[in-house]
PDB file of C-alpha atoms in Angstrom:
ATOM      1  CA  UNK B   1      -0.084  31.806  17.122  1.00  0.00           C
ATOM      2  CA  UNK B   2      -1.988  30.330  14.191  1.00  0.00           C
ATOM      3  CA  UNK B   3      -4.829  28.049  15.303  1.00  0.00           C
ATOM      4  CA  UNK B   4      -3.502  25.208  13.225  1.00  0.00           C
ATOM      5  CA  UNK B   5      -0.226  25.249  15.176  1.00  0.00           C
ATOM      6  CA  UNK B   6      -1.883  24.707  18.556  1.00  0.00           C
ATOM      7  CA  UNK B   7      -0.445  21.810  20.466  1.00  0.00           C
ATOM      8  CA  UNK B   8      -2.738  18.724  20.437  1.00  0.00           C
ATOM      9  CA  UNK B   9      -3.052  16.991  23.775  1.00  0.00           C
ATOM     10  CA  UNK B  10      -0.770  13.941  23.669  1.00  0.00           C
ATOM     11  CA  UNK B  11      -3.257  11.252  24.709  1.00  0.00           C
ATOM     12  CA  UNK B  12      -3.881   7.813  23.141  1.00  0.00           C
ATOM     13  CA  UNK B  13      -5.955   7.609  19.995  1.00  0.00           C
ATOM     14  CA  UNK B  14      -9.259   5.711  20.068  1.00  0.00           C
ATOM     15  CA  UNK B  15      -9.894   2.993  17.481  1.00  0.00           C
ATOM     16  CA  UNK B  16     -10.829   4.247  13.993  1.00  0.00           C
ATOM     17  CA  UNK B  17     -13.143   2.590  11.500  1.00  0.00           C
ATOM     18  CA  UNK B  18     -12.457   1.650   7.907  1.00  0.00           C
ATOM     19  CA  UNK B  19     -13.987   3.906   5.322  1.00  0.00           C
ATOM     20  CA  UNK B  20     -17.226   2.629   3.863  1.00  0.00           C
ATOM     21  CA  UNK B  21     -16.032   3.002   0.269  1.00  0.00           C
ATOM     22  CA  UNK B  22     -14.176   0.285  -1.618  1.00  0.00           C
ATOM     23  CA  UNK B  23     -11.320   2.786  -2.147  1.00  0.00           C
ATOM     24  CA  UNK B  24      -8.408   0.861  -3.623  1.00  0.00           C
ATOM     25  CA  UNK B  25     -10.398  -2.372  -3.907  1.00  0.00           C
ATOM     26  CA  UNK B  26     -12.481  -1.749  -7.067  1.00  0.00           C
ATOM     27  CA  UNK B  27     -13.959  -5.255  -7.298  1.00  0.00           C
ATOM     28  CA  UNK B  28     -13.907  -6.269  -3.649  1.00  0.00           C
ATOM     29  CA  UNK B  29     -16.872  -5.432  -1.390  1.00  0.00           C
ATOM     30  CA  UNK B  30     -15.981  -4.025   2.024  1.00  0.00           C
ATOM     31  CA  UNK B  31     -18.382  -4.148   4.961  1.00  0.00           C
ATOM     32  CA  UNK B  32     -18.991  -1.220   7.285  1.00  0.00           C
ATOM     33  CA  UNK B  33     -17.088  -3.067   9.997  1.00  0.00           C
ATOM     34  CA  UNK B  34     -13.920  -3.570   7.992  1.00  0.00           C
ATOM     35  CA  UNK B  35     -12.471  -6.646   6.333  1.00  0.00           C
ATOM     36  CA  UNK B  36     -13.733 -10.024   7.591  1.00  0.00           C
ATOM     37  CA  UNK B  37     -11.494 -11.944   9.946  1.00  0.00           C
ATOM     38  CA  UNK B  38      -9.742 -15.014   8.489  1.00  0.00           C
ATOM     39  CA  UNK B  39      -7.925 -17.816  10.229  1.00  0.00           C
ATOM     40  CA  UNK B  40      -4.681 -16.466  11.574  1.00  0.00           C
ATOM     41  CA  UNK B  41      -5.499 -12.873  10.647  1.00  0.00           C
ATOM     42  CA  UNK B  42      -6.239 -10.020  13.048  1.00  0.00           C
ATOM     43  CA  UNK B  43      -9.808  -8.606  12.921  1.00  0.00           C
ATOM     44  CA  UNK B  44     -10.852  -4.992  13.248  1.00  0.00           C
ATOM     45  CA  UNK B  45      -9.038  -1.741  12.852  1.00  0.00           C
ATOM     46  CA  UNK B  46      -5.738  -0.887  14.558  1.00  0.00           C
ATOM     47  CA  UNK B  47      -5.770   1.911  17.121  1.00  0.00           C
ATOM     48  CA  UNK B  48      -3.333   4.397  15.670  1.00  0.00           C
ATOM     49  CA  UNK B  49      -3.576   6.999  12.965  1.00  0.00           C
ATOM     50  CA  UNK B  50      -2.299   5.985   9.524  1.00  0.00           C
ATOM     51  CA  UNK B  51      -1.299   8.708   7.008  1.00  0.00           C
ATOM     52  CA  UNK B  52       0.022   7.989   3.497  1.00  0.00           C
ATOM     53  CA  UNK B  53       1.523  10.432   1.017  1.00  0.00           C
ATOM     54  CA  UNK B  54       1.057   9.692  -2.688  1.00  0.00           C
ATOM     55  CA  UNK B  55       1.868  11.350  -5.987  1.00  0.00           C
ATOM     56  CA  UNK B  56       4.002  11.130  -9.071  1.00  0.00           C
ATOM     57  CA  UNK B  57       7.726  11.570  -9.433  1.00  0.00           C
ATOM     58  CA  UNK B  58       9.078  14.881  -8.114  1.00  0.00           C
ATOM     59  CA  UNK B  59       5.859  15.827  -6.352  1.00  0.00           C
ATOM     60  CA  UNK B  60       7.631  16.550  -3.032  1.00  0.00           C
ATOM     61  CA  UNK B  61       6.345  13.646  -0.961  1.00  0.00           C
ATOM     62  CA  UNK B  62       9.509  13.134   1.051  1.00  0.00           C
ATOM     63  CA  UNK B  63       9.692  16.814   1.920  1.00  0.00           C
ATOM     64  CA  UNK B  64       6.138  16.905   3.125  1.00  0.00           C
ATOM     65  CA  UNK B  65       6.569  13.681   5.105  1.00  0.00           C
ATOM     66  CA  UNK B  66       9.600  15.224   6.826  1.00  0.00           C
ATOM     67  CA  UNK B  67       7.810  18.484   7.616  1.00  0.00           C
ATOM     68  CA  UNK B  68       4.709  16.711   8.975  1.00  0.00           C
ATOM     69  CA  UNK B  69       6.790  14.425  11.157  1.00  0.00           C
ATOM     70  CA  UNK B  70       8.710  17.396  12.597  1.00  0.00           C
ATOM     71  CA  UNK B  71       5.417  19.126  13.419  1.00  0.00           C
ATOM     72  CA  UNK B  72       3.930  16.027  14.982  1.00  0.00           C
ATOM     73  CA  UNK B  73       7.011  15.494  17.164  1.00  0.00           C
ATOM     74  CA  UNK B  74       6.960  19.128  18.249  1.00  0.00           C
ATOM     75  CA  UNK B  75       3.298  18.745  19.278  1.00  0.00           C
ATOM     76  CA  UNK B  76       3.672  15.682  21.430  1.00  0.00           C
ATOM     77  CA  UNK B  77       2.990  12.951  18.870  1.00  0.00           C
ATOM     78  CA  UNK B  78       6.345  11.683  17.609  1.00  0.00           C
ATOM     79  CA  UNK B  79       5.379   9.591  14.542  1.00  0.00           C
ATOM     80  CA  UNK B  80       6.700   6.452  12.927  1.00  0.00           C
ATOM     81  CA  UNK B  81       8.017   7.661   9.541  1.00  0.00           C
ATOM     82  CA  UNK B  82       8.438   5.039   6.875  1.00  0.00           C
ATOM     83  CA  UNK B  83       8.332   4.499   3.106  1.00  0.00           C
ATOM     84  CA  UNK B  84       7.694   2.081   0.244  1.00  0.00           C
ATOM     85  CA  UNK B  85       9.380   0.225  -1.303  1.00  0.00           C
ATOM     86  CA  UNK B  86      12.146  -0.522   1.128  1.00  0.00           C
ATOM     87  CA  UNK B  87      10.771   0.268   4.586  1.00  0.00           C
ATOM     88  CA  UNK B  88      12.140  -3.006   6.012  1.00  0.00           C
ATOM     89  CA  UNK B  89      15.485  -4.828   5.570  1.00  0.00           C
ATOM     90  CA  UNK B  90      13.816  -7.319   3.238  1.00  0.00           C
ATOM     91  CA  UNK B  91      12.068  -4.449   1.431  1.00  0.00           C
ATOM     92  CA  UNK B  92      15.405  -2.795   0.772  1.00  0.00           C
ATOM     93  CA  UNK B  93      16.333  -5.735  -1.423  1.00  0.00           C
ATOM     94  CA  UNK B  94      13.064  -5.402  -3.354  1.00  0.00           C
ATOM     95  CA  UNK B  95      13.644  -1.686  -3.780  1.00  0.00           C
ATOM     96  CA  UNK B  96      17.061  -2.365  -5.291  1.00  0.00           C
ATOM     97  CA  UNK B  97      15.452  -4.605  -7.906  1.00  0.00           C
ATOM     98  CA  UNK B  98      12.378  -2.570  -8.913  1.00  0.00           C
ATOM     99  CA  UNK B  99      14.217   0.770  -9.249  1.00  0.00           C
ATOM    100  CA  UNK B 100      17.416  -0.449 -10.871  1.00  0.00           C
ATOM    101  CA  UNK B 101      17.547   0.341 -14.614  1.00  0.00           C
ATOM    102  CA  UNK B 102      19.440  -2.914 -15.136  1.00  0.00           C
ATOM    103  CA  UNK B 103      16.134  -4.739 -14.675  1.00  0.00           C
ATOM    104  CA  UNK B 104      14.303  -3.274 -17.643  1.00  0.00           C
ATOM    105  CA  UNK B 105      13.210  -6.758 -18.653  1.00  0.00           C
ATOM    106  CA  UNK B 106      11.190  -7.275 -15.494  1.00  0.00           C
ATOM    107  CA  UNK B 107       7.613  -8.171 -16.469  1.00  0.00           C
ATOM    108  CA  UNK B 108       4.736  -5.987 -15.211  1.00  0.00           C
ATOM    109  CA  UNK B 109       3.264  -8.879 -13.226  1.00  0.00           C
ATOM    110  CA  UNK B 110       6.600  -9.713 -11.644  1.00  0.00           C
ATOM    111  CA  UNK B 111       7.005  -6.047 -10.727  1.00  0.00           C
ATOM    112  CA  UNK B 112       3.538  -5.937  -9.141  1.00  0.00           C
ATOM    113  CA  UNK B 113       4.284  -9.057  -7.123  1.00  0.00           C
ATOM    114  CA  UNK B 114       7.590  -7.657  -5.894  1.00  0.00           C
ATOM    115  CA  UNK B 115       5.872  -4.508  -4.666  1.00  0.00           C
ATOM    116  CA  UNK B 116       3.197  -6.649  -2.989  1.00  0.00           C
ATOM    117  CA  UNK B 117       5.884  -8.713  -1.242  1.00  0.00           C
ATOM    118  CA  UNK B 118       7.573  -5.526  -0.022  1.00  0.00           C
ATOM    119  CA  UNK B 119       4.210  -4.213   1.267  1.00  0.00           C
ATOM    120  CA  UNK B 120       3.269  -7.470   2.976  1.00  0.00           C
ATOM    121  CA  UNK B 121       6.448  -7.394   5.018  1.00  0.00           C
ATOM    122  CA  UNK B 122       6.087  -3.649   5.633  1.00  0.00           C
ATOM    123  CA  UNK B 123       2.547  -4.022   6.950  1.00  0.00           C
ATOM    124  CA  UNK B 124       3.547  -7.068   9.073  1.00  0.00           C
ATOM    125  CA  UNK B 125       6.783  -5.701  10.585  1.00  0.00           C
ATOM    126  CA  UNK B 126       6.217  -1.934  10.706  1.00  0.00           C
ATOM    127  CA  UNK B 127       2.697  -0.627   9.987  1.00  0.00           C
ATOM    128  CA  UNK B 128       0.436  -2.901  11.982  1.00  0.00           C
ATOM    129  CA  UNK B 129       2.589  -3.128  15.138  1.00  0.00           C
ATOM    130  CA  UNK B 130       2.975   0.642  15.267  1.00  0.00           C
ATOM    131  CA  UNK B 131      -0.731   1.262  14.702  1.00  0.00           C
ATOM    132  CA  UNK B 132      -1.729  -1.353  17.276  1.00  0.00           C
ATOM    133  CA  UNK B 133       0.583   0.481  19.736  1.00  0.00           C
ATOM    134  CA  UNK B 134      -1.412   3.679  19.090  1.00  0.00           C
ATOM    135  CA  UNK B 135       1.297   5.431  17.086  1.00  0.00           C
ATOM    136  CA  UNK B 136       0.851   7.924  14.293  1.00  0.00           C
ATOM    137  CA  UNK B 137       2.350   6.270  11.168  1.00  0.00           C
ATOM    138  CA  UNK B 138       3.365   8.379   8.176  1.00  0.00           C
ATOM    139  CA  UNK B 139       4.412   6.565   4.996  1.00  0.00           C
ATOM    140  CA  UNK B 140       5.844   7.841   1.723  1.00  0.00           C
ATOM    141  CA  UNK B 141       3.782   5.723  -0.705  1.00  0.00           C
ATOM    142  CA  UNK B 142       1.399   2.869  -0.104  1.00  0.00           C
ATOM    143  CA  UNK B 143      -1.150   0.755  -2.010  1.00  0.00           C
ATOM    144  CA  UNK B 144      -2.458   3.542  -4.240  1.00  0.00           C
ATOM    145  CA  UNK B 145       1.024   3.824  -5.784  1.00  0.00           C
ATOM    146  CA  UNK B 146       0.712   0.228  -6.972  1.00  0.00           C
ATOM    147  CA  UNK B 147      -2.748   0.865  -8.384  1.00  0.00           C
ATOM    148  CA  UNK B 148      -1.408   3.890 -10.278  1.00  0.00           C
ATOM    149  CA  UNK B 149       2.004   2.647 -11.380  1.00  0.00           C
ATOM    150  CA  UNK B 150       1.411  -1.057 -11.973  1.00  0.00           C
ATOM    151  CA  UNK B 151      -2.342  -1.138 -12.430  1.00  0.00           C
ATOM    152  CA  UNK B 152      -2.519   1.846 -14.823  1.00  0.00           C
ATOM    153  CA  UNK B 153       1.057   2.665 -15.770  1.00  0.00           C
ATOM    154  CA  UNK B 154       1.819  -0.914 -16.648  1.00  0.00           C
ATOM    155  CA  UNK B 155      -1.782  -1.485 -17.806  1.00  0.00           C
ATOM    156  CA  UNK B 156      -2.207  -4.653 -15.698  1.00  0.00           C
ATOM    157  CA  UNK B 157      -5.552  -3.481 -14.430  1.00  0.00           C
ATOM    158  CA  UNK B 158      -6.572  -2.065 -11.064  1.00  0.00           C
ATOM    159  CA  UNK B 159      -8.711  -4.996  -9.903  1.00  0.00           C
ATOM    160  CA  UNK B 160      -5.906  -7.550  -9.887  1.00  0.00           C
ATOM    161  CA  UNK B 161      -3.461  -5.174  -8.186  1.00  0.00           C
ATOM    162  CA  UNK B 162      -6.096  -4.228  -5.608  1.00  0.00           C
ATOM    163  CA  UNK B 163      -6.786  -7.874  -4.821  1.00  0.00           C
ATOM    164  CA  UNK B 164      -3.097  -8.658  -4.357  1.00  0.00           C
ATOM    165  CA  UNK B 165      -2.657  -5.544  -2.209  1.00  0.00           C
ATOM    166  CA  UNK B 166      -5.568  -6.378   0.009  1.00  0.00           C
ATOM    167  CA  UNK B 167      -4.242  -9.880   0.592  1.00  0.00           C
ATOM    168  CA  UNK B 168      -0.743  -8.602   1.262  1.00  0.00           C
ATOM    169  CA  UNK B 169      -1.807  -5.976   3.835  1.00  0.00           C
ATOM    170  CA  UNK B 170      -4.757  -7.846   5.429  1.00  0.00           C
ATOM    171  CA  UNK B 171      -6.899  -4.943   4.224  1.00  0.00           C
ATOM    172  CA  UNK B 172      -4.983  -2.232   6.111  1.00  0.00           C
ATOM    173  CA  UNK B 173      -5.862   1.203   4.691  1.00  0.00           C
ATOM    174  CA  UNK B 174      -4.775   4.723   5.579  1.00  0.00           C
ATOM    175  CA  UNK B 175      -7.062   7.059   7.555  1.00  0.00           C
ATOM    176  CA  UNK B 176      -5.764   9.904   5.365  1.00  0.00           C
ATOM    177  CA  UNK B 177      -4.052   9.881   2.009  1.00  0.00           C
ATOM    178  CA  UNK B 178      -2.374  13.144   0.953  1.00  0.00           C
ATOM    179  CA  UNK B 179      -2.104  13.302  -2.852  1.00  0.00           C
ATOM    180  CA  UNK B 180       0.443  15.767  -4.116  1.00  0.00           C
ATOM    181  CA  UNK B 181      -0.853  16.350  -7.628  1.00  0.00           C
ATOM    182  CA  UNK B 182       1.532  17.607 -10.268  1.00  0.00           C
ATOM    183  CA  UNK B 183       1.677  17.533 -14.081  1.00  0.00           C
ATOM    184  CA  UNK B 184       4.122  14.724 -14.892  1.00  0.00           C
ATOM    185  CA  UNK B 185       6.332  16.865 -17.121  1.00  0.00           C
ATOM    186  CA  UNK B 186       6.999  19.196 -14.166  1.00  0.00           C
ATOM    187  CA  UNK B 187       7.551  16.350 -11.757  1.00  0.00           C
ATOM    188  CA  UNK B 188       9.899  14.471 -14.018  1.00  0.00           C
ATOM    189  CA  UNK B 189      11.941  17.577 -14.659  1.00  0.00           C
ATOM    190  CA  UNK B 190      12.329  17.983 -10.899  1.00  0.00           C
ATOM    191  CA  UNK B 191      13.236  14.377 -10.307  1.00  0.00           C
ATOM    192  CA  UNK B 192      15.681  14.098 -13.164  1.00  0.00           C
ATOM    193  CA  UNK B 193      17.300  17.337 -12.135  1.00  0.00           C
ATOM    194  CA  UNK B 194      18.331  16.065  -8.712  1.00  0.00           C
ATOM    195  CA  UNK B 195      19.747  12.655  -9.577  1.00  0.00           C
ATOM    196  CA  UNK B 196      20.094  10.087 -12.346  1.00  0.00           C
ATOM    197  CA  UNK B 197      16.678   8.744 -13.332  1.00  0.00           C
ATOM    198  CA  UNK B 198      15.739   5.421 -11.812  1.00  0.00           C
ATOM    199  CA  UNK B 199      13.822   2.664 -13.624  1.00  0.00           C
ATOM    200  CA  UNK B 200      10.396   4.234 -13.073  1.00  0.00           C
ATOM    201  CA  UNK B 201      11.500   7.818 -13.650  1.00  0.00           C
ATOM    202  CA  UNK B 202      12.825   6.641 -17.021  1.00  0.00           C
ATOM    203  CA  UNK B 203       9.379   5.649 -18.258  1.00  0.00           C
ATOM    204  CA  UNK B 204       7.591   7.656 -20.919  1.00  0.00           C
ATOM    205  CA  UNK B 205       5.488  10.772 -20.315  1.00  0.00           C
ATOM    206  CA  UNK B 206       2.425   8.744 -21.370  1.00  0.00           C
ATOM    207  CA  UNK B 207       3.190   6.220 -18.581  1.00  0.00           C
ATOM    208  CA  UNK B 208       3.379   8.957 -15.992  1.00  0.00           C
ATOM    209  CA  UNK B 209       0.233  10.642 -17.280  1.00  0.00           C
ATOM    210  CA  UNK B 210      -1.650   7.385 -16.737  1.00  0.00           C
ATOM    211  CA  UNK B 211      -0.244   7.308 -13.213  1.00  0.00           C
ATOM    212  CA  UNK B 212      -1.426  10.847 -12.509  1.00  0.00           C
ATOM    213  CA  UNK B 213      -4.861  10.231 -14.031  1.00  0.00           C
ATOM    214  CA  UNK B 214      -5.325   7.173 -11.819  1.00  0.00           C
ATOM    215  CA  UNK B 215      -4.293   8.929  -8.644  1.00  0.00           C
ATOM    216  CA  UNK B 216      -6.865  11.644  -9.396  1.00  0.00           C
ATOM    217  CA  UNK B 217      -9.540   9.023 -10.150  1.00  0.00           C
ATOM    218  CA  UNK B 218      -8.855   7.243  -6.894  1.00  0.00           C
ATOM    219  CA  UNK B 219      -9.061  10.489  -4.998  1.00  0.00           C
ATOM    220  CA  UNK B 220     -12.370  11.461  -6.643  1.00  0.00           C
ATOM    221  CA  UNK B 221     -13.814   8.061  -5.643  1.00  0.00           C
ATOM    222  CA  UNK B 222     -12.817   8.391  -1.989  1.00  0.00           C
ATOM    223  CA  UNK B 223     -12.970  12.127  -1.073  1.00  0.00           C
ATOM    224  CA  UNK B 224     -13.279  11.364   2.623  1.00  0.00           C
ATOM    225  CA  UNK B 225      -9.905   9.619   2.716  1.00  0.00           C
ATOM    226  CA  UNK B 226      -7.995  11.972   0.402  1.00  0.00           C
ATOM    227  CA  UNK B 227      -6.540  15.455   0.751  1.00  0.00           C
ATOM    228  CA  UNK B 228      -5.596  16.538  -2.792  1.00  0.00           C
ATOM    229  CA  UNK B 229      -3.091  19.349  -3.036  1.00  0.00           C
ATOM    230  CA  UNK B 230      -1.694  21.244  -5.989  1.00  0.00           C
ATOM    231  CA  UNK B 231       2.023  20.384  -5.705  1.00  0.00           C
ATOM    232  CA  UNK B 232       3.056  23.375  -7.843  1.00  0.00           C
ATOM    233  CA  UNK B 233       2.391  25.507  -4.795  1.00  0.00           C
ATOM    234  CA  UNK B 234       5.036  26.457  -2.233  1.00  0.00           C
ATOM    235  CA  UNK B 235       6.387  23.907   0.204  1.00  0.00           C
ATOM    236  CA  UNK B 236       5.265  25.791   3.309  1.00  0.00           C
ATOM    237  CA  UNK B 237       1.798  26.434   1.884  1.00  0.00           C
ATOM    238  CA  UNK B 238       1.340  22.711   1.306  1.00  0.00           C
ATOM    239  CA  UNK B 239       2.733  21.829   4.742  1.00  0.00           C
ATOM    240  CA  UNK B 240       0.209  24.192   6.345  1.00  0.00           C
ATOM    241  CA  UNK B 241      -2.709  22.480   4.560  1.00  0.00           C
ATOM    242  CA  UNK B 242      -1.431  19.064   5.677  1.00  0.00           C
ATOM    243  CA  UNK B 243      -1.037  20.218   9.267  1.00  0.00           C
ATOM    244  CA  UNK B 244      -4.575  21.573   9.291  1.00  0.00           C
ATOM    245  CA  UNK B 245      -6.059  18.304   8.120  1.00  0.00           C
ATOM    246  CA  UNK B 246      -3.919  16.127  10.380  1.00  0.00           C
ATOM    247  CA  UNK B 247      -4.564  18.386  13.333  1.00  0.00           C
ATOM    248  CA  UNK B 248      -8.282  17.970  12.816  1.00  0.00           C
ATOM    249  CA  UNK B 249      -7.920  14.165  12.727  1.00  0.00           C
ATOM    250  CA  UNK B 250      -5.931  14.183  15.929  1.00  0.00           C
ATOM    251  CA  UNK B 251      -8.595  16.260  17.664  1.00  0.00           C
ATOM    252  CA  UNK B 252     -11.403  14.033  16.455  1.00  0.00           C
ATOM    253  CA  UNK B 253      -9.701  10.723  17.191  1.00  0.00           C
ATOM    254  CA  UNK B 254      -8.008  11.418  20.508  1.00  0.00           C
TER     255      UNK B 254
END
């Protein structure tokens, strides 16, 4: 049996600490002890393990989320799998708006605020409760997608999107972000080949190149949080690399 497939001992995770980098908060200082407590807001870091998958269109995020979740369940850590936008009933309504090509007139700022509203409810109803219960949470997209798509793709600017995102999530960040990196022309061909293009998939190649460039910049600025993988590689190769990194996190934080 490959060492990376050894069964982790299914015991509760100890609390983790926020990364010391600003990560997706370019203009917001973050202390070593995490975001400061505010009235009515929980302080400190939740107890679970939070994993986010990021990448452009057609990168294979949903496939890798599914494979990781299957592996975690088989090794005694059944995860909470979720996604953005739309990971809550309210979020499903937001998803219908932001991805529908009928809403081409939606302003970039309105779009960013809709994603932030979806994420605020997602963090409140799904992410934080699961993490505080000690669960492993795996999400298909999170804050870095808004930085890349709205901040850079829509050219709103990363600082404003980061500030909105921090407020919406109470500063909740992943312990690991897996970036599936792919040239946008390849990813768009994949995405458009499987279904009719949605509102974001219909954007220009230049838009999607800005998205990719920003994901790569974010990863370079926070190497401790990111696992960057070449998404032109085979599905099983990628899954093995993800399992190796996640397995190491489970061993360290159990």
